[in-house]
CSV table of C-alpha atoms and ligand atoms in Angstrom, one decimal:
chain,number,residue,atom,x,y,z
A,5,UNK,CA,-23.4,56.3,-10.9
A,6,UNK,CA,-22.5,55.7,-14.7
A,7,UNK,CA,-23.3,58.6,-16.9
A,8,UNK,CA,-26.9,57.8,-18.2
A,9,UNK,CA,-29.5,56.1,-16.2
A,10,UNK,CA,-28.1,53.0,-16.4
A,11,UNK,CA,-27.0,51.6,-12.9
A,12,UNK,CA,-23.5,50.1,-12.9
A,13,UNK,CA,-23.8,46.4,-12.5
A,14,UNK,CA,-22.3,45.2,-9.1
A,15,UNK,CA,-21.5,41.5,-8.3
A,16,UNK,CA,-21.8,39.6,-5.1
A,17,UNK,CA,-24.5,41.9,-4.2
A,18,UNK,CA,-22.8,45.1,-3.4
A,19,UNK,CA,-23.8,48.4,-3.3
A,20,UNK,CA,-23.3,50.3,-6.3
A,21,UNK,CA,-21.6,53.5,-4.2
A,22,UNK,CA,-18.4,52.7,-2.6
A,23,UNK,CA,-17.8,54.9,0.5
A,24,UNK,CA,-14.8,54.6,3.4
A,25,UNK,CA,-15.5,55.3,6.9
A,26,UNK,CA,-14.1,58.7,7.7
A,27,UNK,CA,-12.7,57.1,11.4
A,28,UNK,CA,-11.3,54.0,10.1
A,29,UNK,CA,-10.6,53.0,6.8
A,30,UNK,CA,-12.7,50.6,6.2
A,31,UNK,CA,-15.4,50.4,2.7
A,32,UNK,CA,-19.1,49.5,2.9
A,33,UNK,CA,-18.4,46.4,0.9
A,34,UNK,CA,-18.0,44.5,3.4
A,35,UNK,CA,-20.2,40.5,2.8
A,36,UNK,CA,-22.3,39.2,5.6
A,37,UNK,CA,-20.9,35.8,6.2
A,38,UNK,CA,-22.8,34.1,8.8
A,39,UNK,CA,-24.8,31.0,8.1
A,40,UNK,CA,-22.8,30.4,5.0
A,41,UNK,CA,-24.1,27.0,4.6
A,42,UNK,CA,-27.7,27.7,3.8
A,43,UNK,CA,-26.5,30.4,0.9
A,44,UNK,CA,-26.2,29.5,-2.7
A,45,UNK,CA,-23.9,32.6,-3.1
A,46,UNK,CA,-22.4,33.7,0.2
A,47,UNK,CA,-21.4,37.2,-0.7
A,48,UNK,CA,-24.8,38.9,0.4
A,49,UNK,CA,-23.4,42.5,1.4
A,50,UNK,CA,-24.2,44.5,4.6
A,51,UNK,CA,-23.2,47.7,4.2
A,52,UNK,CA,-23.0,48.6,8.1
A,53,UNK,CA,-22.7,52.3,8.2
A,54,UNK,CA,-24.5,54.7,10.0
A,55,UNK,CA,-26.0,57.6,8.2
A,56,UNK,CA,-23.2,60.1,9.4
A,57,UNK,CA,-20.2,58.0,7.4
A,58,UNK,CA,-18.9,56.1,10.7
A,59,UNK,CA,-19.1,52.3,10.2
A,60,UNK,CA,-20.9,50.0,12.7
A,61,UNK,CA,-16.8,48.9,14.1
A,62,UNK,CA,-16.0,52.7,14.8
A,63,UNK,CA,-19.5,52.8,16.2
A,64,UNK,CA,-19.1,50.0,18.4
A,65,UNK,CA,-15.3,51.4,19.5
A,66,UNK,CA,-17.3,54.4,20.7
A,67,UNK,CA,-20.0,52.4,22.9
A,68,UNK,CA,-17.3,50.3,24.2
A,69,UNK,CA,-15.5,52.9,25.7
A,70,UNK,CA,-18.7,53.0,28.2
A,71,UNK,CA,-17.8,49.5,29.4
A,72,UNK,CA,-17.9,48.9,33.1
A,73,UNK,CA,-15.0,46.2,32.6
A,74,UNK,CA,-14.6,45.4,36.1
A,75,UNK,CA,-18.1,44.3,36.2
A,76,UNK,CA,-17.5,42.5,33.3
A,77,UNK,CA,-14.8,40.6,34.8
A,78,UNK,CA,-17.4,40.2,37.9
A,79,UNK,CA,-19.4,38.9,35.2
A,80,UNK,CA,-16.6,36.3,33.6
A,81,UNK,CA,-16.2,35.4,37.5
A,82,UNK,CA,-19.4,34.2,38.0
A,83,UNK,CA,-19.9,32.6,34.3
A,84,UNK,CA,-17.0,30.4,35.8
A,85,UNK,CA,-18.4,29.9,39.3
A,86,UNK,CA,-21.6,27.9,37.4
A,87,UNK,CA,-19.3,25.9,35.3
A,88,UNK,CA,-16.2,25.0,37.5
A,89,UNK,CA,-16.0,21.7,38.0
A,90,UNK,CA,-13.6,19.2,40.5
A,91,UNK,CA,-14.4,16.4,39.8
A,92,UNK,CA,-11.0,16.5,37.2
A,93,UNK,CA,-13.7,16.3,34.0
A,94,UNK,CA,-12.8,19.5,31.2
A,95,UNK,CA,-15.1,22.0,32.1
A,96,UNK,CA,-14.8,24.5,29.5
A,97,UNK,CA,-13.7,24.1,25.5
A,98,UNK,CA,-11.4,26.5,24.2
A,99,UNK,CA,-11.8,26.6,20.0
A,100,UNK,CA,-8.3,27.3,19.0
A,101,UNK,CA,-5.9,27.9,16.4
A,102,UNK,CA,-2.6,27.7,18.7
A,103,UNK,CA,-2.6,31.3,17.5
A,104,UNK,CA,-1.9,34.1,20.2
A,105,UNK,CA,-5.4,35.1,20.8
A,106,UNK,CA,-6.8,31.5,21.6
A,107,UNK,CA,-3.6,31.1,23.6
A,108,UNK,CA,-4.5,33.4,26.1
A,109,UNK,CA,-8.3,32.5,26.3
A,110,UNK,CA,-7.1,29.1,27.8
A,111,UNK,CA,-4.1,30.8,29.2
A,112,UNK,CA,-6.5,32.6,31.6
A,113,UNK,CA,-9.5,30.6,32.5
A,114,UNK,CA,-6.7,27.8,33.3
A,115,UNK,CA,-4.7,30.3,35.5
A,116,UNK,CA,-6.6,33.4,36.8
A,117,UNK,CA,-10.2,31.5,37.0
A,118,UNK,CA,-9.4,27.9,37.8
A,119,UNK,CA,-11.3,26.2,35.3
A,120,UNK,CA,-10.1,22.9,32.9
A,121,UNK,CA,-10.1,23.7,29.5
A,122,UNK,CA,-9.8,21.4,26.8
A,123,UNK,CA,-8.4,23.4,23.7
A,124,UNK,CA,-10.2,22.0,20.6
A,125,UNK,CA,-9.1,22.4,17.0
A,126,UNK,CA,-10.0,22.6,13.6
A,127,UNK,CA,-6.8,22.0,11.1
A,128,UNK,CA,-6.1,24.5,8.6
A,129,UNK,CA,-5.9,23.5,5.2
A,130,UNK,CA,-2.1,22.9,5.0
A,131,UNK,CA,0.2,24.3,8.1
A,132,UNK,CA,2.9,26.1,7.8
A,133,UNK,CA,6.0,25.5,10.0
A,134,UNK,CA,5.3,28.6,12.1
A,135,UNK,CA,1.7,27.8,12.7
A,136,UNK,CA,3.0,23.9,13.5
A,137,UNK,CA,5.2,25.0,15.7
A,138,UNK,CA,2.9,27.8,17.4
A,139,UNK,CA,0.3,24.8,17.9
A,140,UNK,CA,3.1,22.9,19.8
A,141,UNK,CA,4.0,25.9,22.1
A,142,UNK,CA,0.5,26.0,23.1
A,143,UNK,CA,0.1,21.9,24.0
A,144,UNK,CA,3.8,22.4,25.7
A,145,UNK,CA,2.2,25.4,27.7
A,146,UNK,CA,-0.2,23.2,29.6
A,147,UNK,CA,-3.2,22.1,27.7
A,148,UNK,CA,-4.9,19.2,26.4
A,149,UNK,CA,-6.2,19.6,23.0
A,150,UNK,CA,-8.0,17.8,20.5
A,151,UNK,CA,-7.0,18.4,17.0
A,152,UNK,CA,-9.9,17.6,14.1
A,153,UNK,CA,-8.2,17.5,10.6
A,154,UNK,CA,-10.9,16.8,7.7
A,155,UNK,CA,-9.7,14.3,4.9
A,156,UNK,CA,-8.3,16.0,2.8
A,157,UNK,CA,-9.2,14.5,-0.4
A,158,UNK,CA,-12.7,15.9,0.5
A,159,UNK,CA,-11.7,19.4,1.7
A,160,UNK,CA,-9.7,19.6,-1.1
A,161,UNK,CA,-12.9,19.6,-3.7
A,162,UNK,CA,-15.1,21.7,-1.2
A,163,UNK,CA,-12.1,24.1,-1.2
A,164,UNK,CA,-11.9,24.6,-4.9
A,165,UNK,CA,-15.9,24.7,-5.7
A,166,UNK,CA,-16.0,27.6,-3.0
A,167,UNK,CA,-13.4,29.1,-4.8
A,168,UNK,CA,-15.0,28.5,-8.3
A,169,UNK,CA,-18.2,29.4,-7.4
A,170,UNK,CA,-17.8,31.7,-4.7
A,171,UNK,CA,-14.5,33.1,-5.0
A,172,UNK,CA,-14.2,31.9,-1.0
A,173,UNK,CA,-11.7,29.5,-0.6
A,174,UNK,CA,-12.2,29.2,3.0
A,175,UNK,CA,-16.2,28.9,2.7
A,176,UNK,CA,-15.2,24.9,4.0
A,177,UNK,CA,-13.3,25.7,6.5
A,178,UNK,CA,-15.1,28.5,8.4
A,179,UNK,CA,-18.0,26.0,7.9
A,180,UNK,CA,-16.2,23.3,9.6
A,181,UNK,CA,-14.6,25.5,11.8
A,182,UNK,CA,-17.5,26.6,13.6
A,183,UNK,CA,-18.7,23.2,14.1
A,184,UNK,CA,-15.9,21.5,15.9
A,185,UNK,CA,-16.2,23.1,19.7
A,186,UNK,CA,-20.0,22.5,19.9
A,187,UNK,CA,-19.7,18.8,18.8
A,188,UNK,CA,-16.7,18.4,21.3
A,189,UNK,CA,-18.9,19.9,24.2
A,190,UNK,CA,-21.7,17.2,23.3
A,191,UNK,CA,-19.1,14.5,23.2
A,192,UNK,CA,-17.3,15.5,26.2
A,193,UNK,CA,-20.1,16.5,27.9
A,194,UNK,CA,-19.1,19.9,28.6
A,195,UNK,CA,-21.4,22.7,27.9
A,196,UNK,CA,-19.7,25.9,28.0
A,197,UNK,CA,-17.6,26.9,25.1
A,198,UNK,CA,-15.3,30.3,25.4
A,199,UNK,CA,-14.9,31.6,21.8
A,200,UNK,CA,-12.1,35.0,22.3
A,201,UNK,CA,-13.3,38.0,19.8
A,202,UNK,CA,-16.6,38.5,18.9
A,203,UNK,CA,-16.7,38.7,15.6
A,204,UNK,CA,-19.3,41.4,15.4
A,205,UNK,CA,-16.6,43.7,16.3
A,206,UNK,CA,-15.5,43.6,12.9
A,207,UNK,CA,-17.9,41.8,10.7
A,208,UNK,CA,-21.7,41.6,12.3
A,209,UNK,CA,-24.5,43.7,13.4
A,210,UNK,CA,-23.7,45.9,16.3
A,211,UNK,CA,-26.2,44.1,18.1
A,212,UNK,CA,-24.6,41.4,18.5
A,213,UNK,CA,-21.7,42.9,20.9
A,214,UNK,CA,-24.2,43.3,23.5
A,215,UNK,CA,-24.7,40.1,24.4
A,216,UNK,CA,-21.6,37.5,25.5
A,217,UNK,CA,-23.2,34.4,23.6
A,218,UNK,CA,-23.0,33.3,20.3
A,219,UNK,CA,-26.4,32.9,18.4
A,220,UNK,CA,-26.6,29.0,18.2
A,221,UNK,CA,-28.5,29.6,14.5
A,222,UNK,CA,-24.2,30.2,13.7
A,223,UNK,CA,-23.5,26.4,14.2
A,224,UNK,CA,-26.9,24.7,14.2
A,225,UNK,CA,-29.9,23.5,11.9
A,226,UNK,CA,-33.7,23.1,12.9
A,227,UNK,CA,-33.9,19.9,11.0
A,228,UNK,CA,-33.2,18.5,7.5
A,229,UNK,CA,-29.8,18.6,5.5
A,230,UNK,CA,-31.5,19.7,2.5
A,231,UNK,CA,-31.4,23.4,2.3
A,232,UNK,CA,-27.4,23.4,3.2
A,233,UNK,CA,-24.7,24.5,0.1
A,234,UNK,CA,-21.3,23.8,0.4
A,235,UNK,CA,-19.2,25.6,-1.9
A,236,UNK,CA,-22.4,26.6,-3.8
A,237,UNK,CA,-23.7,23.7,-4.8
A,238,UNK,CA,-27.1,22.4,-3.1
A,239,UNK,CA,-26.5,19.1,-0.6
A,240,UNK,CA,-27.8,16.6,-3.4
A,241,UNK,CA,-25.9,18.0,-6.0
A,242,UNK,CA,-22.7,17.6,-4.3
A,243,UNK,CA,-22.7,13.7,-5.8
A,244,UNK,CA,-21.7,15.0,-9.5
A,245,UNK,CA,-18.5,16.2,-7.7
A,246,UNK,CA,-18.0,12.8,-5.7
A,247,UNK,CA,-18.9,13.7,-2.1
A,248,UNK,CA,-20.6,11.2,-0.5
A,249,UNK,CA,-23.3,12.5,2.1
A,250,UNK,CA,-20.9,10.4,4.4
A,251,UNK,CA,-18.1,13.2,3.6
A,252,UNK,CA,-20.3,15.6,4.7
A,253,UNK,CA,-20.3,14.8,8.6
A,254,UNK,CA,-18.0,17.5,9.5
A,255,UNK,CA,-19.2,20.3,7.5
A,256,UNK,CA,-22.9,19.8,8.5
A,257,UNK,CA,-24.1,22.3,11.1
A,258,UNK,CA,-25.0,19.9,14.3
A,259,UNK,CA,-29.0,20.0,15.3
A,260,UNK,CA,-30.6,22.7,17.0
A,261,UNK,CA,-32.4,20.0,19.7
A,262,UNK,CA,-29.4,17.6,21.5
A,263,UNK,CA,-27.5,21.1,21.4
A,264,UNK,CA,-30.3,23.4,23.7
A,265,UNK,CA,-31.3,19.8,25.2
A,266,UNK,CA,-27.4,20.0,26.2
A,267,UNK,CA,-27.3,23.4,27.4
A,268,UNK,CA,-24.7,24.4,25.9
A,269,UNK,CA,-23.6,28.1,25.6
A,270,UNK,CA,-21.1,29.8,23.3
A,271,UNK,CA,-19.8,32.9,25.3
A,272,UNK,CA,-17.0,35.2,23.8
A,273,UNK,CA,-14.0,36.1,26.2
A,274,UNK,CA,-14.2,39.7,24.5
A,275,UNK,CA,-17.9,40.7,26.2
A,276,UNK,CA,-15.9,40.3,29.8
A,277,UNK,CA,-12.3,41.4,28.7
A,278,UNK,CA,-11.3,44.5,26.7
A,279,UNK,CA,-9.9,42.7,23.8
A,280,UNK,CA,-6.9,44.1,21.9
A,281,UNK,CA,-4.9,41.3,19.7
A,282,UNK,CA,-1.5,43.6,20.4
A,283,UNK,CA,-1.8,42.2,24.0
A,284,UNK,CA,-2.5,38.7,23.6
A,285,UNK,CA,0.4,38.9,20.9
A,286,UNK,CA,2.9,40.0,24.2
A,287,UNK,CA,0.9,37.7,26.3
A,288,UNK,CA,1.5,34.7,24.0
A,289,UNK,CA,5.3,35.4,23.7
A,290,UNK,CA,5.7,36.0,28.0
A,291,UNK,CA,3.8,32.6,28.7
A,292,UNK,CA,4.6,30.3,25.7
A,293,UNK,CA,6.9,30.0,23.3
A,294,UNK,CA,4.7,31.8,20.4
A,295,UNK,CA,6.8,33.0,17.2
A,296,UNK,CA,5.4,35.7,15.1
A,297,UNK,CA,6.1,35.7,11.4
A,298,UNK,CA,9.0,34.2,11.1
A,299,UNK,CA,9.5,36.6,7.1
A,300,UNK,CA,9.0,40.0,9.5
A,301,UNK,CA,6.0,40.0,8.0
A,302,UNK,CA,2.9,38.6,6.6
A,303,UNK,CA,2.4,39.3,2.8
A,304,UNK,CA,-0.4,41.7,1.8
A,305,UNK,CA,0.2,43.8,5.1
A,306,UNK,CA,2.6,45.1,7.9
A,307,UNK,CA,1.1,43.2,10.4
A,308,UNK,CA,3.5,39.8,11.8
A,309,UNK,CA,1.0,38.0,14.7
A,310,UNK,CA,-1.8,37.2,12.9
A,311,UNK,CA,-3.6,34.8,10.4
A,312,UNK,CA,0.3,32.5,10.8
A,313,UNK,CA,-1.0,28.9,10.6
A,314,UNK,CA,-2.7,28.1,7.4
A,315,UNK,CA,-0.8,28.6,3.8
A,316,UNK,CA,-3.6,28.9,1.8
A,317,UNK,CA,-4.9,32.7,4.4
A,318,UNK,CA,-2.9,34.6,2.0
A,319,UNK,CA,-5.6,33.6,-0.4
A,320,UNK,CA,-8.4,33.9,2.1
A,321,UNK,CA,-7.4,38.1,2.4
A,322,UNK,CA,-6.4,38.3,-1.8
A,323,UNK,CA,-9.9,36.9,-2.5
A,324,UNK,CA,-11.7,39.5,-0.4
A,325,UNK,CA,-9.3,42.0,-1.6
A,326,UNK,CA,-10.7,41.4,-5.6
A,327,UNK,CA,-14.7,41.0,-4.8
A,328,UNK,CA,-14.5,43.7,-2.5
A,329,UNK,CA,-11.2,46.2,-2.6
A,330,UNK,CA,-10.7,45.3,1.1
A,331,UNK,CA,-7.1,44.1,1.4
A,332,UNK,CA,-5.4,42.1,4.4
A,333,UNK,CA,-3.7,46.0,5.2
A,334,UNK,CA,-6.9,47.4,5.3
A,335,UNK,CA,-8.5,44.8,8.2
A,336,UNK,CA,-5.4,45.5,10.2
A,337,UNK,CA,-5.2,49.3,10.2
A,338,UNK,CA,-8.5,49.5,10.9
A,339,UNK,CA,-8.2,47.5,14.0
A,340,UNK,CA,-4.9,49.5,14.7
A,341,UNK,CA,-6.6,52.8,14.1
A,342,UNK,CA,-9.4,52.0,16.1
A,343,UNK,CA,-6.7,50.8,19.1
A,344,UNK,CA,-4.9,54.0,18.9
A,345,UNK,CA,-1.8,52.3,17.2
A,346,UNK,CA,-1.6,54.1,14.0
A,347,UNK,CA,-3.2,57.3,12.4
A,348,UNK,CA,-5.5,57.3,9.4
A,349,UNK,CA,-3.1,58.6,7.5
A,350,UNK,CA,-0.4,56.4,8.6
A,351,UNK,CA,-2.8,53.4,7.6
A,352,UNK,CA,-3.3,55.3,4.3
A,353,UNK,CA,0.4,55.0,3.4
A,354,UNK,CA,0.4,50.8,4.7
A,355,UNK,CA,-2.6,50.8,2.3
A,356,UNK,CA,-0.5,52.0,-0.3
A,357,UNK,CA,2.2,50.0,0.6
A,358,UNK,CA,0.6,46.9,0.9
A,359,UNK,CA,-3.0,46.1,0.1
A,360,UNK,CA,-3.1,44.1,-2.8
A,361,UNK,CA,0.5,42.3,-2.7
A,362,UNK,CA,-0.3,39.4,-4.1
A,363,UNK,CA,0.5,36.1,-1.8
A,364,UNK,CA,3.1,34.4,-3.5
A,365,UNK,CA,5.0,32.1,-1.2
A,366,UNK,CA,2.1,29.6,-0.8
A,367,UNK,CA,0.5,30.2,-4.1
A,368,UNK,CA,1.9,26.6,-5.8
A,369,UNK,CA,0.8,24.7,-3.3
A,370,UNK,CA,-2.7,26.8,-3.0
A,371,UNK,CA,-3.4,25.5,-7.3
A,372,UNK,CA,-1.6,22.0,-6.0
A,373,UNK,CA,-4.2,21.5,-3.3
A,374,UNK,CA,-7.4,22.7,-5.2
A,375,UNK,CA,-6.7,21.4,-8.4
A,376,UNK,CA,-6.3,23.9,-10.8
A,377,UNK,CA,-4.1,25.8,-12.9
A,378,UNK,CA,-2.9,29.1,-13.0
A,379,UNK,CA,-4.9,30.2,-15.9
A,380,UNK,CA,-8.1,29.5,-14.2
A,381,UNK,CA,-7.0,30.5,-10.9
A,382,UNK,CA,-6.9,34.1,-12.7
A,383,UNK,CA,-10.2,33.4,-15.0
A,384,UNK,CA,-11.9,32.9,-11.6
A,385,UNK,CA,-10.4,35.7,-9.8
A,386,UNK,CA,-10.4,38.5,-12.7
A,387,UNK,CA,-14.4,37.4,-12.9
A,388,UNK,CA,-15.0,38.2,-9.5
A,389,UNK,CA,-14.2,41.9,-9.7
A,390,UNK,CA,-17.4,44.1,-9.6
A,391,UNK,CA,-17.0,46.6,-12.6
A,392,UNK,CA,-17.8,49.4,-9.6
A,393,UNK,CA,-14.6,48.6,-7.5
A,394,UNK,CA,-12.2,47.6,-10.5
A,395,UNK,CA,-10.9,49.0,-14.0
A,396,UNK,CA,-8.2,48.4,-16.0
A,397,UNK,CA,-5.7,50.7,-16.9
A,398,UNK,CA,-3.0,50.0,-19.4
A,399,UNK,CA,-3.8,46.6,-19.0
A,400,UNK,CA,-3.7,46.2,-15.2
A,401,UNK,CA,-6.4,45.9,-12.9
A,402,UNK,CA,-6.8,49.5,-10.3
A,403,UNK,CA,-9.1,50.2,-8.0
A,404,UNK,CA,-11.8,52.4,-9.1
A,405,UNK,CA,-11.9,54.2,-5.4
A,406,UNK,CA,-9.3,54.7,-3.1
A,407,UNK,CA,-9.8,55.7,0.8
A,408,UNK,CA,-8.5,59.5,1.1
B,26,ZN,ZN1,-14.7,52.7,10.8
């Protein structure tokens, strides 16, 4: 609270106290990002802790130690059982990056449950050589894939108004991305998707973990185009910026009614698996030829195995560190601390270490592909820090609260 009655004014919605979970080290300012594409601003905040300081992911950590996970495998068996088909068509679609944790999705319906996958992906922005040649491993492990790369001129200017306006540079492709497996199902003809984490662990109500399908409202619309945003700006504004409706086909969330008519389902792999990304990351590298940063390291943490394939992710974490003090580090210990990798106060030190580091190796090519210069890339980015998370000191930006 400021010192007279006043409340401090918080962007993106955030709540005005900033607190850290006292299991993980994770702040309350974490956005809500589903259904992005009916949101003028995107950064609508859920706080998602419970009244005794434990966030919802620490929560959900707890219940999932009560998992029965042989009868979740019992479960996965059957799941497969009602899909399986011989006839040679796919008859599941893997969405995948050719990162480690899609990897060994497809990696074990193909080989432990019998099934055909087609892997199904949606290009990042620009690769980088790792991430190319981690998508090659994959295909040379055994898979068919389908690879769906926007046109860039287009993605380009989505990119950089989700960045102006939002301060989201991936707002386009998360929007995209989530689109790709359900329109391959419908044109393949194959109705069950296999998604690995769900992302409620991390990011979503708790809710949502017990179930193992994906809400179709993530990907879909009832009817009209003409409550969707892209980048913040309304459908039938997006002219002035010259997109064509035309551009729009792979960004617009499919309809609700061919998708249920379909029968399609969206199941995540972690509802029937104990998920942990440190195992797929050894599972990758024993059945494929999966390279983890090939720099030791991935900048703005300690972590090497994830987040490889696009060069513009660095930006994806440095944005979320600005509007919200949560740093690439910080995502990654708290998954490690949760996992029983590293302490809290180990993560403390990595947080100190790291969170923050700005990412420079890609950073050219980020204001080459958007558009813009230097200058405003900071205008944008020093505007997007709430006056509750950030002050300057001497001239530098700090953060106002720091986990302990
Ligand atoms: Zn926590």
């Amino acid at each position: 609270m400021s010192n007279n009655s006043e409340p401090i004014k918080t962007l993106h919605g955030l709540p005005e106290q900033v607190i850290f979970c006292s299991r993980c080290v994770m702040n309350n300012q974490r956005p809500n990002t589903s259904r992005e594409f009916v949101k003028k601003d995107s950064n609508i905040s859920t706080a998602g802790f419970g009244d005794d300081g434990v966030c919802d992911a620490c929560r959900w950590y707890e219940e999932k130690q009560k998992i029965d996970w042989a009868d979740r495998e019992k479960q996965l068996q059957a799941l497969c059982d009602k899909f399986r088909r011989n006839d040679g068509r796919y008859d599941v679609i893997v969405p995948s990056s050719g990162g480690k944790d899609s990897f060994f999705v497809a990696h074990q319906l193909k080989h432990k449950y019998g099934m055909n996958p087609l892997t199904v992906t949606w290009a990042p922005h620009r690769y980088t050589d790792v991430g190319w040649r981690n998508f090659q491993s994959m295909i040379d492990a055994g898979f068919d894939n389908v690879l769906v790369t926007p046109n860039s001129q287009v993605h380009a200017k989505l990119t950089r108004l989700a960045f102006e306006n939002l301060v989201n540079p991936f707002q386009p492709f998360i929007i995209g991305q989530k689109n790709v497996a359900p329109r391959a199902a419908l044109q393949y003809n194959v109705p069950l998707i296999m998604y690995g984490e769900n992302h409620a662990e991390a990011h979503n109500k708790i809710g949502e973990n017990y179930s193992p399908l994906m809400n179709i409202e993530h990907f879909t619309r009832e009817n009209d185009d003409t409550e969707l945003y892209f980048g913040g700006v309304n459908i039938k504004d997006l002219k002035q910026y010259s997109i064509e409706d035309k551009d729009l086909f792979l960004y617009k969330p499919l309809l609700a009614e061919p998708v249920r008519k379909a029968g399609i389902e969206v199941h995540y792999y972690s509802f029937y698996y104990n998920w942990s990304p440190q195992e797929n990351y050894y599972y990758a590298m024993d059945n494929s030829k999966f390279e983890s940063n090939p720099d030791g390291r991935s900048e703005g943490t300690y972590s090497k195995f994830s987040s490889l394939d696009d060069k513009i992710d660095g930006q994806h974490y440095f944005t979320m560190f600005a509007k919200f003090g949560q740093g690439r580090c910080m995502n990654d210990a708290n998954r490690d601390i949760r996992d029983g990798l590293i302490t809290r106060e180990e993560a403390i030190k990595l947080m100190n270490k790291y969170d923050g580091e700005f990412p420079k190796k890609y950073f050219q090519e980020f204001l080459d592909y958007i558009g813009i210069s230097e200058e405003r890339y900071w205008e944008v980015i020093d505007k997007s820090r709430s006056p509750h998370v950030w002050k300057k000191v001497n001239g530098e930006w700090v953060l106002k609260h720091r986990v302990s």
